[in-house]
CSV table of C-alpha atoms in Angstrom, one decimal:
chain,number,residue,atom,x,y,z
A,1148,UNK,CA,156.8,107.6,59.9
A,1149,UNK,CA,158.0,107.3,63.5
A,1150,UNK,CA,155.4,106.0,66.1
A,1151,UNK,CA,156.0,106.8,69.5
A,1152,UNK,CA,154.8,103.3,71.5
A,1153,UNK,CA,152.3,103.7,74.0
A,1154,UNK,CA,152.8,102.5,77.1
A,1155,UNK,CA,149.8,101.1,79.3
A,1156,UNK,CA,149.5,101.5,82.7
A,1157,UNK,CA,149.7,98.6,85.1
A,1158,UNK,CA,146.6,97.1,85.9
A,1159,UNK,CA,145.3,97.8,89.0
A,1160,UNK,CA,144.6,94.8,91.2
A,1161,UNK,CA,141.3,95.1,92.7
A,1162,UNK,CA,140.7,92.5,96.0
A,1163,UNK,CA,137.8,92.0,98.2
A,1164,UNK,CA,140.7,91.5,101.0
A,1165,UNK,CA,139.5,94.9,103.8
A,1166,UNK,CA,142.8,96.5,104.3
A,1167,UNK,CA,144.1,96.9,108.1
A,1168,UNK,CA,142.7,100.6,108.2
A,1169,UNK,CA,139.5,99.0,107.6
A,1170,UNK,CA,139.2,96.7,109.9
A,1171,UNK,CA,140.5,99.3,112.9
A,1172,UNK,CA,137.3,101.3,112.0
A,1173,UNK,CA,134.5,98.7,111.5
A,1174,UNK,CA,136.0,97.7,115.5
A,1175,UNK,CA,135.7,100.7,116.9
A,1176,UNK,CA,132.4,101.1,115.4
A,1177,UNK,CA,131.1,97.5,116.3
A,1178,UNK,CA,132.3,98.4,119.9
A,1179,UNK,CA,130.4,101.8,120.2
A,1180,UNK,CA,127.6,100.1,118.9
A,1181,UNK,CA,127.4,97.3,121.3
A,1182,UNK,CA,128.7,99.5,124.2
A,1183,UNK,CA,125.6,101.2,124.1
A,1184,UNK,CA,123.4,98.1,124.1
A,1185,UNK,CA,125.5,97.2,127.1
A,1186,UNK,CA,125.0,100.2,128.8
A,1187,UNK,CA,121.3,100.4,128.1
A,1188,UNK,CA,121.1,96.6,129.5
A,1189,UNK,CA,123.6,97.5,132.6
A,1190,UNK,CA,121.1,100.4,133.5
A,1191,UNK,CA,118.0,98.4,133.0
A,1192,UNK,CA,119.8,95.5,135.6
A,1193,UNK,CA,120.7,98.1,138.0
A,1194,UNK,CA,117.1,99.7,138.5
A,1195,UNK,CA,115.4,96.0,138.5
A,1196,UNK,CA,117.8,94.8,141.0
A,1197,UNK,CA,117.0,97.8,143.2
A,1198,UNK,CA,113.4,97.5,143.1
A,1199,UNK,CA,112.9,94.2,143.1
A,1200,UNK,CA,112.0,94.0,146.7
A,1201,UNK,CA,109.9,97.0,145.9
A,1202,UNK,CA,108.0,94.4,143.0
A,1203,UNK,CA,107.8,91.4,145.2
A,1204,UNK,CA,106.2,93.7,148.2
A,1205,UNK,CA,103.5,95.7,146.4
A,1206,UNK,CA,103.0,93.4,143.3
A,1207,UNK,CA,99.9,94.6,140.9
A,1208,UNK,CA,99.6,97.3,143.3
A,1209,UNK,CA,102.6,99.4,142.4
A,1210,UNK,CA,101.5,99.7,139.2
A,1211,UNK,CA,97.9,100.9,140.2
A,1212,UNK,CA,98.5,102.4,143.8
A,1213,UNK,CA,97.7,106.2,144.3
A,1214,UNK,CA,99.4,106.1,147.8
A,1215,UNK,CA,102.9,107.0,148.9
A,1216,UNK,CA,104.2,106.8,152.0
A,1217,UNK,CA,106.7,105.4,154.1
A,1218,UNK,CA,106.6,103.0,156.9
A,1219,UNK,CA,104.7,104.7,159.6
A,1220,UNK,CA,105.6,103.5,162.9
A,1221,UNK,CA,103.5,105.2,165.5
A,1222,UNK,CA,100.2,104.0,163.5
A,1223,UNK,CA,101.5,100.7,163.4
A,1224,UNK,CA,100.8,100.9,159.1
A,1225,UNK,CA,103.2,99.7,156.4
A,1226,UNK,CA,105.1,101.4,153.5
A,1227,UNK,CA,102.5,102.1,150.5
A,1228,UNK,CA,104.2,102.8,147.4
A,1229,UNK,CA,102.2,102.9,144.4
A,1230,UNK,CA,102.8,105.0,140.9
A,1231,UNK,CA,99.4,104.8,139.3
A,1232,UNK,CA,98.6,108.3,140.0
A,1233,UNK,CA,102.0,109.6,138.6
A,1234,UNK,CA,101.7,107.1,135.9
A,1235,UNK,CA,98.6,108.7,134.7
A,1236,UNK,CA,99.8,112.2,134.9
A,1237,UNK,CA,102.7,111.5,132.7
A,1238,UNK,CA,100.5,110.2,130.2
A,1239,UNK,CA,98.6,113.7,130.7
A,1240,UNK,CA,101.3,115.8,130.2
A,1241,UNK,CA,103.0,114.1,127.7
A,1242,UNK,CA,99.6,114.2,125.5
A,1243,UNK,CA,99.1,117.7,125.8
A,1244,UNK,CA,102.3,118.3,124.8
A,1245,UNK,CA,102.0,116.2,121.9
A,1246,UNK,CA,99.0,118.1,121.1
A,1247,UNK,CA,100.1,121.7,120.8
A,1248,UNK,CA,104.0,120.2,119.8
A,1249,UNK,CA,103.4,117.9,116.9
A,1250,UNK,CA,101.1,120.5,114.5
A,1251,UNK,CA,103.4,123.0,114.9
A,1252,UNK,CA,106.2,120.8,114.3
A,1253,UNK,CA,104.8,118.9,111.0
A,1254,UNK,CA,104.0,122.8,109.9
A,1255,UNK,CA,107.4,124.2,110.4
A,1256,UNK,CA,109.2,120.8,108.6
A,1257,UNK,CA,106.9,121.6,105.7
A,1258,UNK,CA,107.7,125.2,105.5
A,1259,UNK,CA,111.5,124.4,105.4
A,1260,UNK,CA,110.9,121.2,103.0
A,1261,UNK,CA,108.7,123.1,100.6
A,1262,UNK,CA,108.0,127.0,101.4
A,1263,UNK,CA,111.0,128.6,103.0
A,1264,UNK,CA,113.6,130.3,100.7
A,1265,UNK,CA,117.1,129.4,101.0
A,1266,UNK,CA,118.9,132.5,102.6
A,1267,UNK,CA,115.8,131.6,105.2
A,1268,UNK,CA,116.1,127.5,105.5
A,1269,UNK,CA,119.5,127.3,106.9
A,1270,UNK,CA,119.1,129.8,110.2
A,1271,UNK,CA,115.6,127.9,110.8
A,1272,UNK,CA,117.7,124.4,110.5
A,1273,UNK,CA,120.2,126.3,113.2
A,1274,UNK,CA,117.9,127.4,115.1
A,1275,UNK,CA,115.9,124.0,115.5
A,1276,UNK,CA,119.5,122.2,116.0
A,1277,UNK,CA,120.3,124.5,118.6
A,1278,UNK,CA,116.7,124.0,120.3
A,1279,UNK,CA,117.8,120.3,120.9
A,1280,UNK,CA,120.9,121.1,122.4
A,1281,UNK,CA,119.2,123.7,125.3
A,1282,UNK,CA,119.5,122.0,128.5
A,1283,UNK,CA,115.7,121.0,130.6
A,1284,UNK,CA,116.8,123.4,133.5
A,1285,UNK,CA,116.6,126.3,130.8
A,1286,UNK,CA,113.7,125.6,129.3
A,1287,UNK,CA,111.9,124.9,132.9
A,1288,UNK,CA,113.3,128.4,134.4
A,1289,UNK,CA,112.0,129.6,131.2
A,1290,UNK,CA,108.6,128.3,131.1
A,1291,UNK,CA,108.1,129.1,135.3
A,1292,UNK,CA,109.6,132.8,134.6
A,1293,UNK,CA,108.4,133.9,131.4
A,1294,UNK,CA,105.2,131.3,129.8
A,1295,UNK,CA,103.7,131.1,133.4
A,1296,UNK,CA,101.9,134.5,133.8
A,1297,UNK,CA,101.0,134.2,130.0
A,1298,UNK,CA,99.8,130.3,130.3
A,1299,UNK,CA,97.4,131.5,133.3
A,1300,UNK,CA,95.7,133.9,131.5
A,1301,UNK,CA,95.1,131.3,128.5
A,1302,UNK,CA,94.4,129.2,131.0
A,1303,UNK,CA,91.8,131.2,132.7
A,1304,UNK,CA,89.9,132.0,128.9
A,1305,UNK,CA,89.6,127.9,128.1
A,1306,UNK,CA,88.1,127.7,131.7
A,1307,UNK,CA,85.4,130.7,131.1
A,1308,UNK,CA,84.2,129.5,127.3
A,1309,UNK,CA,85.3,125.5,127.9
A,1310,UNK,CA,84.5,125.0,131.4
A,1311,UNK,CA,81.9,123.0,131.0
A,1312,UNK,CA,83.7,120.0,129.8
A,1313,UNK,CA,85.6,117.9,132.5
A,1314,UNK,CA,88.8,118.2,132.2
A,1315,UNK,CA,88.7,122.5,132.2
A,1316,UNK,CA,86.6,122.6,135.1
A,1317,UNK,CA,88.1,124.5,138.3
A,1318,UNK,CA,86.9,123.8,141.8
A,1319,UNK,CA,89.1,126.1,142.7
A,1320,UNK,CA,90.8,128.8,141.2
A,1321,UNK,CA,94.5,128.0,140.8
A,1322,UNK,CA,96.1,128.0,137.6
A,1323,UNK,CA,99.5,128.2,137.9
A,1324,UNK,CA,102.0,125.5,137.8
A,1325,UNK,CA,99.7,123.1,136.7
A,1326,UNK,CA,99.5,120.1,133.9
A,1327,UNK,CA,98.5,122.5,131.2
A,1328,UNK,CA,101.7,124.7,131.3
A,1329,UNK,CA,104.1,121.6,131.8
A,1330,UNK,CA,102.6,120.8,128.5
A,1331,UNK,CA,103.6,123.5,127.1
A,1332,UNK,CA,106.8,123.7,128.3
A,1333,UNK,CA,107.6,120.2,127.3
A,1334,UNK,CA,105.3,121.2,123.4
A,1335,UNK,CA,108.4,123.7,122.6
A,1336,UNK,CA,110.8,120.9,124.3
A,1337,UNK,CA,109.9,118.0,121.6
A,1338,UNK,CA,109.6,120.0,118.5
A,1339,UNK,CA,113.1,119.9,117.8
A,1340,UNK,CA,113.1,116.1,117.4
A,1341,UNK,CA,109.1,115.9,115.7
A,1342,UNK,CA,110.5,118.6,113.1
A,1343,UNK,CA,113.7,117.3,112.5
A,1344,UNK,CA,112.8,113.5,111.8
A,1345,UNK,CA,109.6,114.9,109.7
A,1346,UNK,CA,111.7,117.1,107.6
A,1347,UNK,CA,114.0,113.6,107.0
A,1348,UNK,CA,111.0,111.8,105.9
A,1349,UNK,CA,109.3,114.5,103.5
A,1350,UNK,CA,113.0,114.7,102.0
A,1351,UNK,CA,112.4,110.9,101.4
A,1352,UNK,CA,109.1,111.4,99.2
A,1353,UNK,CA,110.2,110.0,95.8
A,1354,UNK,CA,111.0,113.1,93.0
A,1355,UNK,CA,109.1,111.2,90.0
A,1356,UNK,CA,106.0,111.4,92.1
A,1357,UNK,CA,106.0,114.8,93.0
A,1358,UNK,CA,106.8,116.2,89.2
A,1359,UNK,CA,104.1,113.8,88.4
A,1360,UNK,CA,102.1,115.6,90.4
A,1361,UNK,CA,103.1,119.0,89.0
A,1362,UNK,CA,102.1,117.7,85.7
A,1363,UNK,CA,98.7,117.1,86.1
A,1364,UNK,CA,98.3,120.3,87.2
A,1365,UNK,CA,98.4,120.2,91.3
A,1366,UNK,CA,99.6,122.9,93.5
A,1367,UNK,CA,102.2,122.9,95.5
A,1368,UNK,CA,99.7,122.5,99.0
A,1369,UNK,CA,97.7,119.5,96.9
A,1370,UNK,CA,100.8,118.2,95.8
A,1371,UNK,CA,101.9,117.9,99.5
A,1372,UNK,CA,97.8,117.1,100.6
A,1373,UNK,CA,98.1,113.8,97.8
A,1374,UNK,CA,102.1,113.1,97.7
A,1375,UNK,CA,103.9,113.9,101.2
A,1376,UNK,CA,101.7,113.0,103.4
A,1377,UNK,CA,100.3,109.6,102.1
A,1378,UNK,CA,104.2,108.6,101.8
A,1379,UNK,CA,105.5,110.1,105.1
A,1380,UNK,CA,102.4,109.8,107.2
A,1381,UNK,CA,104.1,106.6,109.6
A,1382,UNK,CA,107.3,108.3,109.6
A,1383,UNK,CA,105.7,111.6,110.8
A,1384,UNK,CA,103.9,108.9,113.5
A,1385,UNK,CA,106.7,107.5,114.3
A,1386,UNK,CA,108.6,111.3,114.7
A,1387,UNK,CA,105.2,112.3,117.0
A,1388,UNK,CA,105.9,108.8,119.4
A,1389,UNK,CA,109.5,109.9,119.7
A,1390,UNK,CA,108.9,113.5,120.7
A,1391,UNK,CA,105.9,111.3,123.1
A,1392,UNK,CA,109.0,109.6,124.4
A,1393,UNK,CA,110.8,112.3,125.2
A,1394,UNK,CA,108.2,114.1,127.0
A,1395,UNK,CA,107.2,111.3,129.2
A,1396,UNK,CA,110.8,110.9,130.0
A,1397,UNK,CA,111.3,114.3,131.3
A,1398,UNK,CA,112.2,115.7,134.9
A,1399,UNK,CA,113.5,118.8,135.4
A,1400,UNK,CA,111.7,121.1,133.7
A,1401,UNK,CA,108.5,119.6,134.6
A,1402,UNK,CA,109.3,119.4,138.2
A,1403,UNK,CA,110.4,123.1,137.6
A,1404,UNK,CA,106.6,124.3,136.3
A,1405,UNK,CA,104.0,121.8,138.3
A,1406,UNK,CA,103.1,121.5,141.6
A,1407,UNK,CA,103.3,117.7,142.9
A,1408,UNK,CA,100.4,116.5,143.8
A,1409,UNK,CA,100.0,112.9,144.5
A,1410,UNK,CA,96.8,112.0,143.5
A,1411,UNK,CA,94.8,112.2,140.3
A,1412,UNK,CA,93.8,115.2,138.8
A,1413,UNK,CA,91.6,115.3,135.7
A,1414,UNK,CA,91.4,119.0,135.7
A,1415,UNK,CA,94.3,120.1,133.5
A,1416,UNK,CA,94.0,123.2,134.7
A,1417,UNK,CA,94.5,123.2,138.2
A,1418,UNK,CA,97.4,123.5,140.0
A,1419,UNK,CA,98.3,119.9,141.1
A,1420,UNK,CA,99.3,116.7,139.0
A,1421,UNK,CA,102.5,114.7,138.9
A,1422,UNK,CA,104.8,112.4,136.7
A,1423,UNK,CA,107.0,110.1,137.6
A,1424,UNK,CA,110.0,111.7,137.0
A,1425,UNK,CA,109.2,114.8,138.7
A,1426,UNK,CA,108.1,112.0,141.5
A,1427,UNK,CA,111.6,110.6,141.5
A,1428,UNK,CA,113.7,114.0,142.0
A,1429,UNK,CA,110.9,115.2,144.0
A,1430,UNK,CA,111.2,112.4,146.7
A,1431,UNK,CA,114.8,111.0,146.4
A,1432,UNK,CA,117.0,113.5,148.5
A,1433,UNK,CA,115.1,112.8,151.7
A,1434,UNK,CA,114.2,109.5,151.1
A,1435,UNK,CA,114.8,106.5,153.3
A,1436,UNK,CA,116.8,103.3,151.9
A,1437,UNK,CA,113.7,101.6,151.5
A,1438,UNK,CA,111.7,104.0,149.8
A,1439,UNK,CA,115.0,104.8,147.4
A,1440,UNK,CA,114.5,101.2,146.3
A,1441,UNK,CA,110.9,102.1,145.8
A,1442,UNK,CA,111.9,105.2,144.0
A,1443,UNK,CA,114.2,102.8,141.6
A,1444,UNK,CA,111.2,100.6,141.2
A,1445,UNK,CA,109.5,103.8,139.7
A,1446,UNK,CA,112.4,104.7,137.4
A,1447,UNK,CA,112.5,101.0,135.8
A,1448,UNK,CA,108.5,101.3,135.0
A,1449,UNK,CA,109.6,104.6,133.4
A,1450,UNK,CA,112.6,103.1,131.8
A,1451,UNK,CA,110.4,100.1,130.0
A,1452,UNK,CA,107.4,102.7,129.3
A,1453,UNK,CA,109.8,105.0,127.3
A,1454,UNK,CA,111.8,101.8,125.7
A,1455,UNK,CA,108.5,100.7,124.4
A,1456,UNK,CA,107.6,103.9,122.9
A,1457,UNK,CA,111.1,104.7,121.6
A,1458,UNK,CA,111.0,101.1,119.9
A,1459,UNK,CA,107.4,101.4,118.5
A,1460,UNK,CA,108.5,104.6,117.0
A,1461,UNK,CA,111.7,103.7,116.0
A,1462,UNK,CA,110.0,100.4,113.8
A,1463,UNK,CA,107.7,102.4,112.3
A,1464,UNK,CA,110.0,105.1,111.0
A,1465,UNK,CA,112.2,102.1,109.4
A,1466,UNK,CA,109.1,100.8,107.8
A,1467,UNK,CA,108.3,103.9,106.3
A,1468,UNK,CA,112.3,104.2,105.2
A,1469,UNK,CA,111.5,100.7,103.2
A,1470,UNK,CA,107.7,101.7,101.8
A,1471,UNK,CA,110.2,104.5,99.8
């Protein structure tokens, strides 16, 4: 009986050596990497070099100030530049776009996570994607053309049945272009970013716990109520201060909708309030070299203020991440 003999094939030499291929692409990847670090640091260096003279002048006051002016010569006064007003109306409008923004956001990333059929789930993904990608000057022409007429009569109803608390009152009646519809505008702005990330995280919510679940008998809504959200609650946080991030950092679509008014304004309502952005684009194309310095002052407080929120968000996202 004839036996063919078998041949083995070599055996393959397996080395920890990266080959040159390798090392090409973890380059170019280490350099895009620190590029942007050395970008973000260049542009940081560049505002606080500008506005030093702006720091060392005003000190404290810049920070709290509610006046802006430049020098004026035939009163004999000084320049007075000071953001706290502007300050606090970014704050403003970034919250009330947070408000009506982030439910509907963490409602629509459930839906597709949980609820929404497939045939449905990938236009709705498209359709957020494609949010992100609109430009500001769209969504502001938008909101000042179309949601402004609409936003004054809402407007107008939270001032008849809620006018009695503060921050609806009207001493006078204005409602357009006012804090409440930037909000708005800047709500449907952030909502691709809060839905996005919170759809990542509620992907992240480990399977064994929510067949667990299942098997004692939950629901699908107190599955999510005792599951999803205890796991994903920092990341959806952290999606929320993002979005936050975003809004506070915006300029063209809120200089688009609000009238500049600089001084503070608790009345949502009304039609006058201001941000620093809006501030910046609002003042720069007539302003004097001084008060451009000034004006780059302004931009570095709004460059750390959106760092620190981007940061905060960003570390509580990762820690989530690990938690699963």
């Amino acid at each position: 009986m004839n036996t063919a003999a078998r041949t083995l094939p070599p055996k393959r030499v397996i080395t920890t050596k990266p080959r040159f291929s390798d090392k090409v692409f973890r380059a170019v990847v280490t350099s895009g990497g620190f590029s942007s670090l050395v970008i973000l640091g260049l542009i940081s260096i560049f505002l606080l070099i500008n506005g030093l003279n702006t720091f060392k002048s005003e000190g404290f006051k810049f920070i709290t100030g509610f006046e802006w002016y430049g020098p004026q010569l035939d009163a004999g006064l000084p320049a007075q530049y000071g953001i706290g007003a502007m300050l606090y109306g970014t704050i403003v409008i970034g919250l009330i776009a947070l408000f009506f923004g982030f439910p509907i956001a963490v409602g629509a990333a459930l839906f597709l996570s949980y609820y929404a059929p497939e045939w449905l789930k990938k236009p709705m993904v498209l359709v957020v994607d494609v949010m992100a990608a609109i430009p500001s000057i769209v969504f502001g022409l938008w909101g000042y053309f179309i949601l402004m007429p609409h936003a004054e009569y809402w407007a107008k109803l939270i001032h008849k049945y809620l006018g009695f608390i503060p921050i609806f009152d009207m001493p006078a009646p204005a409602f357009s272009r006012s804090p409440f519809i930037a909000g708005l505008v800047l709500a449907i702005m952030i909502l691709p970013i809060i839905t996005s990330i919170s759809r990542e995280i509620f992907a992240q919510t480990p399977l064994d716990r929510i067949q667990a679940a299942y098997a004692l008998g939950a629901t699908k809504w107190s599955m999510i109520k005792s599951v999803v959200f205890p796991y994903g609650r920092g990341g959806v946080i952290g999606g929320a201060m993002l979005g936050l991030g975003r809004a506070i950092g915006e300029t063209v679509a809120v200089y688009t909708v609000l009238n500049i008014v600089y001084d503070i304004n608790i009345e949502v309502l009304l039609s006058a309030g201001g941000s620093v952005a809006s501030m910046i684009v609002n003042k720069f194309g007539e302003a004097s070299p001084e008060e451009v310095k000034a004006l780059m002052a302004a931009g570095f407080v709004l460059f750390l203020v959106t760092l620190f929120i981007n940061f905060l968000a960003d570390l509580i996202i990762n820690r989530t991440a690990r938690k699963g």
